Structures are given as structure tokens and as C-alpha cells.
Amino acid sequence: MVEVRGELDMATAPQLREGLQQLVDAGDRQVVLDMAGVGFIDSSALGALVVTFKSLRDVGGRLRLAAVRPAVRGVLRITSVDRVIDIYDSVQAAEADLRSVDGAAGG
């Protein structure tokens, strides 16, 4: 689980993208982002999330967003990112889904 805080915009998107790519490069395949501390997201940060989603998908992994605030959820819905990246009401729900998927895969 990775906790993300603050505004995700063109100033912070490169750091977000780099940090998430480091997780993928380190072998993480199931990433949950705790978005409870994020009050704003712009297109550059959406791009970073989509790039991470694709990187994880390409190696058989998944990206999950958890505890997304209503304003941010609205941006994800308007841009249809919520149709691609799974969104959960809480970190616990995202991690429970993660465990159920791992259990179904025998691991």
C-alpha cells in the first residue's frame, strides 16, 4: 500500500510516476494507492496513473485506488479512468480484493 497526499498536478506528477515505476521495477505487482489525502488531481497525474496501470498490466499486475475523495473520484469518472483502474471505498476493501484474487490464483 502506498499513501499519496496533497495535490497531484504537473508539479508533482513526475515524482508520482517515478515512485510508482520504482515499485514496478522492484517487482511489485499488486499496488494499492491510498488516495485519502489527495484533494486535487489534474491530467498530468492521471497520465501517471494510467502509465502505472499499463506497466503493471503488462507484467500481470494490477493498480487499485482506495479511499478516493469525491472531487477526485469525479475527475476519474469524467475522464473514464474509473473504467480502467479499480476504485475502492477504503484501503481495507482494496486489500481484501487483493487477497481474494491471490487466493483464487493459489498464491
mmCIF file of C-alpha atoms in Angstrom:
data_model
loop_
_atom_site.group_PDB
_atom_site.id
_atom_site.type_symbol
_atom_site.label_atom_id
_atom_site.label_comp_id
_atom_site.label_asym_id
_atom_site.label_seq_id
_atom_site.Cartn_x
_atom_site.Cartn_y
_atom_site.Cartn_z
ATOM 1 C CA MET A 1 0.000 0.000 0.000
ATOM 2 C CA VAL A 2 1.272 3.444 -0.945
ATOM 3 C CA GLU A 3 -0.135 6.556 0.683
ATOM 4 C CA VAL A 4 -0.438 9.550 -1.634
ATOM 5 C CA ARG A 5 -1.071 13.046 -0.258
ATOM 6 C CA GLY A 6 -1.541 16.585 -1.469
ATOM 7 C CA GLU A 7 -2.297 17.884 -4.911
ATOM 8 C CA LEU A 8 -1.442 15.657 -7.837
ATOM 9 C CA ASP A 9 -0.648 18.081 -10.619
ATOM 10 C CA MET A 10 2.016 18.899 -13.195
ATOM 11 C CA ALA A 11 4.449 19.818 -10.410
ATOM 12 C CA THR A 12 4.073 16.501 -8.555
ATOM 13 C CA ALA A 13 3.122 14.082 -11.357
ATOM 14 C CA PRO A 14 6.745 13.313 -12.351
ATOM 15 C CA GLN A 15 7.558 12.345 -8.759
ATOM 16 C CA LEU A 16 4.407 10.197 -8.592
ATOM 17 C CA ARG A 17 5.235 8.478 -11.867
ATOM 18 C CA GLU A 18 8.844 7.846 -10.841
ATOM 19 C CA GLY A 19 7.881 6.491 -7.428
ATOM 20 C CA LEU A 20 5.280 4.135 -8.873
ATOM 21 C CA GLN A 21 7.641 2.958 -11.611
ATOM 22 C CA GLN A 22 10.226 2.128 -8.941
ATOM 23 C CA LEU A 23 7.656 -0.173 -7.316
ATOM 24 C CA VAL A 24 7.038 -1.941 -10.615
ATOM 25 C CA ASP A 25 10.776 -2.195 -11.301
ATOM 26 C CA ALA A 26 11.294 -3.636 -7.804
ATOM 27 C CA GLY A 27 8.851 -6.444 -8.590
ATOM 28 C CA ASP A 28 5.642 -5.191 -7.000
ATOM 29 C CA ARG A 29 2.699 -6.496 -8.990
ATOM 30 C CA GLN A 30 -0.311 -5.565 -6.846
ATOM 31 C CA VAL A 31 -0.268 -1.877 -5.910
ATOM 32 C CA VAL A 32 -2.887 -0.151 -3.753
ATOM 33 C CA LEU A 33 -2.761 3.641 -3.661
ATOM 34 C CA ASP A 34 -4.353 5.199 -0.576
ATOM 35 C CA MET A 35 -5.752 8.414 -2.055
ATOM 36 C CA ALA A 36 -7.484 9.691 1.104
ATOM 37 C CA GLY A 37 -5.018 12.582 1.352
ATOM 38 C CA VAL A 38 -5.442 13.739 -2.250
ATOM 39 C CA GLY A 39 -7.733 16.712 -2.764
ATOM 40 C CA PHE A 40 -6.928 17.527 -6.393
ATOM 41 C CA ILE A 41 -5.741 15.672 -9.474
ATOM 42 C CA ASP A 42 -5.005 17.013 -12.951
ATOM 43 C CA SER A 43 -4.388 15.437 -16.343
ATOM 44 C CA SER A 44 -0.649 15.014 -15.830
ATOM 45 C CA ALA A 45 -1.237 12.973 -12.673
ATOM 46 C CA LEU A 46 -3.990 10.994 -14.423
ATOM 47 C CA GLY A 47 -1.387 10.207 -17.065
ATOM 48 C CA ALA A 48 1.000 8.948 -14.385
ATOM 49 C CA LEU A 49 -1.713 6.640 -13.014
ATOM 50 C CA VAL A 50 -2.545 5.300 -16.480
ATOM 51 C CA VAL A 51 1.146 4.688 -17.269
ATOM 52 C CA THR A 52 1.494 2.768 -13.993
ATOM 53 C CA PHE A 53 -1.699 0.831 -14.698
ATOM 54 C CA LYS A 54 -0.297 -0.223 -18.091
ATOM 55 C CA SER A 55 3.123 -1.105 -16.659
ATOM 56 C CA LEU A 56 1.507 -3.326 -14.042
ATOM 57 C CA ARG A 57 -0.922 -4.866 -16.520
ATOM 58 C CA ASP A 58 1.964 -5.728 -18.836
ATOM 59 C CA VAL A 59 3.582 -7.809 -16.082
ATOM 60 C CA GLY A 60 0.359 -9.424 -14.876
ATOM 61 C CA GLY A 61 -0.280 -6.967 -12.043
ATOM 62 C CA ARG A 62 -2.987 -4.523 -11.045
ATOM 63 C CA LEU A 63 -3.300 -0.993 -9.756
ATOM 64 C CA ARG A 64 -6.050 -0.200 -7.271
ATOM 65 C CA LEU A 65 -7.069 3.226 -5.960
ATOM 66 C CA ALA A 66 -8.527 3.388 -2.455
ATOM 67 C CA ALA A 67 -10.311 5.989 -0.311
ATOM 68 C CA VAL A 68 -10.683 8.401 -3.221
ATOM 69 C CA ARG A 69 -12.302 11.704 -2.241
ATOM 70 C CA PRO A 70 -15.485 12.727 -4.084
ATOM 71 C CA ALA A 71 -13.856 15.563 -6.075
ATOM 72 C CA VAL A 72 -11.042 13.301 -7.272
ATOM 73 C CA ARG A 73 -13.486 10.474 -7.952
ATOM 74 C CA GLY A 74 -15.462 12.887 -10.113
ATOM 75 C CA VAL A 75 -12.381 13.636 -12.231
ATOM 76 C CA LEU A 76 -11.700 9.906 -12.579
ATOM 77 C CA ARG A 77 -15.298 9.358 -13.678
ATOM 78 C CA ILE A 78 -15.382 12.266 -16.145
ATOM 79 C CA THR A 79 -12.150 11.095 -17.774
ATOM 80 C CA SER A 80 -13.297 7.435 -17.733
ATOM 81 C CA VAL A 81 -10.171 6.419 -15.811
ATOM 82 C CA ASP A 82 -12.537 4.727 -13.345
ATOM 83 C CA ARG A 83 -13.468 2.288 -16.129
ATOM 84 C CA VAL A 84 -9.870 1.119 -16.364
ATOM 85 C CA ILE A 85 -8.441 1.406 -12.851
ATOM 86 C CA ASP A 86 -10.341 -0.228 -9.992
ATOM 87 C CA ILE A 87 -11.500 2.174 -7.265
ATOM 88 C CA TYR A 88 -12.386 1.086 -3.727
ATOM 89 C CA ASP A 89 -14.062 2.937 -0.874
ATOM 90 C CA SER A 90 -11.277 2.017 1.536
ATOM 91 C CA VAL A 91 -7.771 0.592 1.664
ATOM 92 C CA GLN A 92 -9.223 -2.378 3.533
ATOM 93 C CA ALA A 93 -11.637 -3.129 0.681
ATOM 94 C CA ALA A 94 -8.845 -2.892 -1.892
ATOM 95 C CA GLU A 95 -6.583 -5.161 0.142
ATOM 96 C CA ALA A 96 -9.420 -7.634 0.727
ATOM 97 C CA ASP A 97 -9.967 -7.845 -3.031
ATOM 98 C CA LEU A 98 -6.234 -8.287 -3.455
ATOM 99 C CA ARG A 99 -6.256 -11.214 -1.029
ATOM 100 C CA SER A 100 -9.263 -12.804 -2.736
ATOM 101 C CA VAL A 101 -7.542 -12.579 -6.115
ATOM 102 C CA ASP A 102 -4.315 -14.010 -4.692
ATOM 103 C CA GLY A 103 -6.280 -16.810 -3.051
ATOM 104 C CA ALA A 104 -8.081 -17.613 -6.284
ATOM 105 C CA ALA A 105 -4.725 -17.761 -8.059
ATOM 106 C CA GLY A 106 -3.448 -20.210 -5.494
ATOM 107 C CA GLY A 107 -0.942 -17.865 -4.005
#
